[in-house]
Structure formats: C-alpha cells, structure tokens
Coordinates of N, CA, C and O in Angstrom, one line a residue:
M160 N 84.0 -34.0 88.0 CA 83.2 -32.8 87.8 C 82.1 -33.1 86.8 O 82.4 -33.3 85.7
D161 N 80.9 -33.1 87.3 CA 79.8 -33.3 86.4 C 79.2 -32.1 85.8 O 78.7 -32.1 84.7
S162 N 79.3 -31.0 86.4 CA 78.7 -29.7 86.0 C 79.6 -28.9 85.1 O 80.7 -28.6 85.5
P163 N 79.1 -28.5 83.9 CA 80.0 -27.7 83.0 C 80.2 -26.3 83.7 O 81.2 -25.7 83.4
V164 N 79.2 -25.8 84.5 CA 79.4 -24.6 85.1 C 80.5 -24.6 86.1 O 81.4 -23.8 86.2
Q165 N 80.6 -25.7 86.9 CA 81.7 -25.9 87.9 C 83.0 -26.0 87.2 O 84.0 -25.3 87.6
R166 N 83.1 -26.7 86.1 CA 84.4 -26.8 85.3 C 84.8 -25.4 84.8 O 85.9 -25.0 84.9
R167 N 83.8 -24.6 84.3 CA 84.2 -23.3 83.8 C 84.7 -22.4 84.9 O 85.7 -21.7 84.7
V168 N 84.1 -22.4 86.1 CA 84.5 -21.6 87.2 C 85.9 -22.0 87.7 O 86.7 -21.1 88.1
M169 N 86.2 -23.3 87.6 CA 87.5 -23.7 88.1 C 88.6 -23.6 87.1 O 89.8 -23.7 87.4
T170 N 88.3 -23.3 85.8 CA 89.3 -23.2 84.8 C 89.4 -21.9 84.0 O 90.3 -21.7 83.2
E171 N 88.4 -21.1 84.2 CA 88.3 -19.8 83.4 C 88.5 -18.6 84.4 O 87.5 -18.4 85.2
P172 N 89.6 -17.9 84.4 CA 89.8 -16.8 85.4 C 88.6 -15.8 85.4 O 88.2 -15.3 86.5
A173 N 88.1 -15.4 84.2 CA 87.0 -14.4 84.2 C 85.8 -14.9 85.0 O 85.1 -14.1 85.7
A174 N 85.4 -16.2 84.9 CA 84.3 -16.7 85.6 C 84.5 -16.7 87.1 O 83.6 -16.4 87.9
L175 N 85.7 -17.2 87.5 CA 86.0 -17.2 88.9 C 86.1 -15.8 89.5 O 85.6 -15.5 90.6
R176 N 86.6 -14.9 88.7 CA 86.7 -13.5 89.2 C 85.3 -12.9 89.4 O 85.1 -12.2 90.5
T177 N 84.4 -13.1 88.5 CA 83.0 -12.6 88.7 C 82.4 -13.2 90.0 O 81.8 -12.4 90.8
I178 N 82.5 -14.5 90.2 CA 82.0 -15.0 91.5 C 82.6 -14.4 92.7 O 81.9 -14.1 93.7
C179 N 83.9 -14.3 92.7 CA 84.6 -13.7 93.9 C 84.2 -12.3 94.1 O 83.9 -11.9 95.3
L180 N 84.2 -11.5 93.1 CA 83.8 -10.1 93.3 C 82.4 -9.9 93.7 O 82.0 -9.0 94.5
D181 N 81.5 -10.8 93.2 CA 80.1 -10.7 93.6 C 80.0 -11.1 95.1 O 79.2 -10.5 95.8
A182 N 80.8 -12.1 95.5 CA 80.7 -12.5 97.0 C 81.3 -11.4 97.8 O 80.7 -11.1 98.9
V183 N 82.3 -10.7 97.4 CA 82.9 -9.5 98.2 C 81.8 -8.5 98.3 O 81.6 -8.0 99.4
R184 N 81.2 -8.1 97.2 CA 80.1 -7.1 97.3 C 79.0 -7.5 98.2 O 78.5 -6.7 99.0
A185 N 78.5 -8.8 98.1 CA 77.4 -9.3 98.9 C 77.8 -9.3 100.4 O 76.9 -9.1 101.2
A186 N 79.0 -9.4 100.7 CA 79.4 -9.4 102.1 C 79.6 -8.0 102.6 O 80.0 -7.8 103.8
G187 N 79.5 -7.0 101.7 CA 79.6 -5.6 102.2 C 81.1 -5.2 102.3 O 81.4 -4.2 103.0
L188 N 82.0 -5.9 101.7 CA 83.4 -5.6 101.7 C 83.8 -4.8 100.5 O 83.1 -4.6 99.6
T189 N 85.0 -4.2 100.6 CA 85.5 -3.2 99.5 C 86.7 -3.8 98.8 O 87.8 -3.9 99.4
A190 N 86.5 -4.1 97.5 CA 87.6 -4.6 96.7 C 88.4 -3.4 96.2 O 87.8 -2.4 95.7
V191 N 89.7 -3.4 96.3 CA 90.5 -2.3 95.9 C 91.5 -2.8 94.8 O 92.2 -2.0 94.2
G192 N 91.5 -4.1 94.5 CA 92.4 -4.6 93.4 C 92.2 -6.1 93.3 O 91.6 -6.7 94.2
E193 N 92.6 -6.7 92.2 CA 92.4 -8.1 92.0 C 93.4 -8.6 90.9 O 93.8 -7.9 90.1
L194 N 93.7 -9.9 91.0 CA 94.5 -10.6 90.0 C 94.1 -12.1 90.0 O 94.0 -12.7 91.1
F195 N 93.8 -12.6 88.8 CA 93.5 -14.0 88.6 C 94.4 -14.6 87.6 O 94.5 -14.1 86.5
H196 N 95.1 -15.7 87.9 CA 96.1 -16.3 87.1 C 95.8 -17.8 86.8 O 95.5 -18.5 87.7
R197 N 95.7 -18.1 85.5 CA 95.5 -19.5 85.1 C 96.9 -20.1 84.9 O 97.8 -19.6 84.2
F198 N 97.1 -21.3 85.5 CA 98.4 -22.0 85.4 C 98.5 -22.7 84.0 O 97.5 -23.0 83.4
H199 N 99.7 -23.0 83.6 CA 99.9 -23.8 82.4 C 100.0 -25.3 82.8 O 100.3 -25.7 83.9
A200 N 99.6 -26.1 81.8 CA 99.7 -27.6 82.1 C 101.1 -28.0 82.4 O 102.1 -27.4 81.9
A201 N 101.2 -29.0 83.2 CA 102.6 -29.5 83.6 C 103.2 -30.1 82.4 O 102.5 -30.7 81.5
P202 N 104.5 -30.1 82.3 CA 105.2 -30.7 81.1 C 104.8 -32.2 81.1 O 104.8 -32.9 82.2
G203 N 104.5 -32.7 80.0 CA 104.1 -34.1 79.8 C 102.6 -34.4 80.1 O 102.2 -35.5 80.0
A204 N 101.9 -33.4 80.6 CA 100.5 -33.6 80.9 C 99.7 -33.9 79.6 O 100.0 -33.4 78.6
P205 N 98.7 -34.8 79.7 CA 97.9 -35.0 78.5 C 97.3 -33.8 77.9 O 96.9 -32.9 78.7
A206 N 97.1 -33.7 76.6 CA 96.5 -32.5 76.0 C 95.1 -32.4 76.5 O 94.4 -33.4 76.7
G207 N 94.7 -31.2 76.8 CA 93.3 -30.9 77.3 C 93.1 -31.1 78.8 O 92.1 -30.9 79.3
E208 N 94.2 -31.4 79.5 CA 94.2 -31.6 80.9 C 93.8 -30.3 81.5 O 94.3 -29.2 81.2
P209 N 92.8 -30.2 82.4 CA 92.4 -29.0 83.0 C 93.5 -28.4 83.9 O 94.2 -29.2 84.5
V210 N 93.6 -27.1 83.9 CA 94.6 -26.4 84.8 C 93.9 -25.5 85.7 O 92.8 -25.0 85.5
G211 N 94.5 -25.3 86.9 CA 93.8 -24.5 87.9 C 94.1 -23.0 87.8 O 94.9 -22.5 87.0
I212 N 93.5 -22.3 88.8 CA 93.6 -20.8 88.8 C 93.9 -20.4 90.3 O 93.4 -21.1 91.2
T213 N 94.7 -19.4 90.4 CA 94.9 -18.8 91.7 C 94.4 -17.3 91.5 O 94.8 -16.7 90.6
G214 N 93.6 -16.9 92.4 CA 93.0 -15.5 92.4 C 93.2 -14.8 93.7 O 93.1 -15.5 94.8
V215 N 93.4 -13.5 93.7 CA 93.4 -12.7 94.9 C 92.6 -11.5 94.7 O 92.7 -10.8 93.6
V216 N 91.8 -11.2 95.6 CA 91.1 -9.9 95.7 C 91.6 -9.1 96.9 O 91.5 -9.6 98.0
L217 N 92.2 -8.0 96.6 CA 92.7 -7.2 97.7 C 91.6 -6.4 98.2 O 90.8 -5.7 97.4
L218 N 91.3 -6.4 99.5 CA 90.2 -5.7 100.1 C 90.7 -4.6 101.0 O 91.8 -4.6 101.5
A219 N 89.9 -3.5 101.1 CA 90.3 -2.5 102.0 C 90.4 -3.1 103.4 O 91.2 -2.6 104.2
E220 N 89.7 -4.2 103.7 CA 89.6 -4.8 105.0 C 90.7 -5.9 105.1 O 91.0 -6.3 106.2
S221 N 91.3 -6.4 104.0 CA 92.4 -7.4 104.0 C 92.4 -8.0 102.6 O 92.7 -7.4 101.6
H222 N 92.1 -9.4 102.5 CA 92.1 -10.0 101.2 C 91.3 -11.3 101.2 O 91.0 -11.9 102.2
L223 N 91.0 -11.7 99.9 CA 90.4 -13.0 99.6 C 91.4 -13.7 98.7 O 91.9 -13.1 97.7
A224 N 91.7 -15.0 99.0 CA 92.5 -15.8 98.1 C 91.8 -17.1 97.7 O 91.1 -17.7 98.6
V225 N 91.8 -17.5 96.4 CA 91.1 -18.7 96.0 C 92.1 -19.4 95.1 O 92.9 -18.9 94.3
H226 N 92.1 -20.8 95.2 CA 92.9 -21.7 94.5 C 92.1 -22.8 94.0 O 91.3 -23.4 94.8
T227 N 92.2 -23.2 92.7 CA 91.4 -24.3 92.1 C 92.3 -25.4 91.6 O 93.4 -25.1 91.1
W228 N 91.8 -26.6 91.8 CA 92.5 -27.8 91.3 C 91.4 -28.6 90.6 O 90.9 -29.5 91.1
P229 N 91.1 -28.2 89.3 CA 90.0 -28.9 88.6 C 90.3 -30.4 88.4 O 89.4 -31.2 88.3
E230 N 91.6 -30.8 88.3 CA 91.9 -32.2 88.1 C 91.5 -33.1 89.3 O 91.3 -34.3 89.1
I231 N 91.3 -32.5 90.4 CA 90.8 -33.3 91.6 C 89.5 -32.6 92.1 O 89.1 -33.0 93.2
A232 N 88.9 -31.7 91.4 CA 87.6 -31.1 91.7 C 87.7 -30.4 93.1 O 86.8 -30.6 93.9
S233 N 88.7 -29.7 93.4 CA 88.9 -29.0 94.7 C 89.1 -27.5 94.5 O 89.7 -27.1 93.6
V234 N 88.7 -26.8 95.6 CA 88.8 -25.4 95.6 C 89.1 -25.0 97.1 O 88.5 -25.6 98.0
T235 N 90.0 -24.1 97.3 CA 90.2 -23.5 98.7 C 89.9 -22.0 98.6 O 90.3 -21.4 97.6
V236 N 89.3 -21.5 99.6 CA 89.0 -20.0 99.6 C 89.4 -19.6 101.0 O 89.0 -20.2 102.0
D237 N 90.2 -18.5 101.1 CA 90.6 -17.9 102.4 C 90.1 -16.4 102.3 O 90.4 -15.7 101.3
V238 N 89.4 -16.0 103.3 CA 89.0 -14.6 103.4 C 89.5 -14.0 104.7 O 89.1 -14.6 105.8
Y239 N 90.3 -13.0 104.7 CA 90.8 -12.4 105.9 C 90.2 -11.0 106.0 O 90.3 -10.2 105.0
V240 N 89.7 -10.6 107.1 CA 89.1 -9.3 107.4 C 89.7 -8.8 108.6 O 89.5 -9.3 109.7
C241 N 90.5 -7.7 108.5 CA 91.2 -7.1 109.7 C 90.7 -5.8 110.1 O 91.4 -5.0 110.8
N242 N 89.5 -5.4 109.7 CA 89.0 -4.1 110.1 C 88.5 -4.1 111.5 O 87.4 -4.5 111.8
L243 N 89.4 -3.8 112.4 CA 89.1 -3.9 113.9 C 88.1 -2.9 114.4 O 87.5 -3.0 115.4
G244 N 87.9 -1.8 113.6 CA 86.9 -0.8 114.0 C 85.5 -1.1 113.7 O 84.6 -0.4 114.1
V245 N 85.2 -2.3 113.0 CA 83.9 -2.7 112.7 C 83.7 -4.1 113.0 O 84.6 -5.0 112.9
D246 N 82.5 -4.5 113.5 CA 82.1 -5.9 113.8 C 81.8 -6.5 112.4 O 80.8 -6.2 111.8
N247 N 82.6 -7.5 112.0 CA 82.5 -8.1 110.7 C 81.8 -9.5 110.8 O 81.8 -10.2 109.8
S248 N 81.1 -9.8 111.9 CA 80.4 -11.0 112.1 C 79.4 -11.3 111.0 O 79.3 -12.4 110.5
A249 N 78.6 -10.3 110.7 CA 77.5 -10.5 109.7 C 78.1 -10.8 108.3 O 77.6 -11.7 107.6
A250 N 79.2 -10.1 107.9 CA 79.8 -10.4 106.6 C 80.3 -11.8 106.6 O 80.3 -12.4 105.5
R251 N 80.9 -12.3 107.7 CA 81.4 -13.6 107.7 C 80.3 -14.6 107.4 O 80.6 -15.6 106.8
R252 N 79.1 -14.4 107.9 CA 78.0 -15.4 107.7 C 77.5 -15.3 106.3 O 76.8 -16.3 105.9
R253 N 77.7 -14.3 105.5 CA 77.1 -14.2 104.1 C 77.8 -15.1 103.2 O 78.8 -15.4 103.1

C-alpha cells in the first residue's frame, strides 16, 4: 500500500464509513442503519500490524457489506438492492 489515504480507509472505521455512506447517497439509496467493526490483531502478530474492518450499511433497499484486508491490500464490497418496484440500473452504474 503506497497511499496513506488508502491505508487510512482500510484501517480506520470512521474513514471507511464516510466513503460507504457517501457512495450510498450518490447512488440514490437510503441508509437506515450501519455498523463498522475493526478487528484485533491476531495473537502473535507483529506490533503495528494493520488490521481490517468489516462494515455493513443497512439500506431500505437491502444492504452494502465491505471487508478490508490491509495486510494484503484487498477490499471486497457487496451491494444488494431488492427494491423490485423501482428500476435500480442507474444506481448500479454510479
């Protein structure tokens, strides 16, 4: 990870939360709850080893889940939208 911004987003729940909630709003979706959890370092891990975050944004339309692994510079994001009464194609592209 070369960028300090990327490291902060992958290791600080508040930074990741801000990005996720901004993305939800930009897509025109409705957040109704959220939880972001930073994991503890594994037993025996070197001091200062980065630890990941799992975050969930509960949407009126379904949910967004994000998981970070800063030790391998990886992130997964899943967004599920089940509002069958609305065409969500445009939100998917945002």
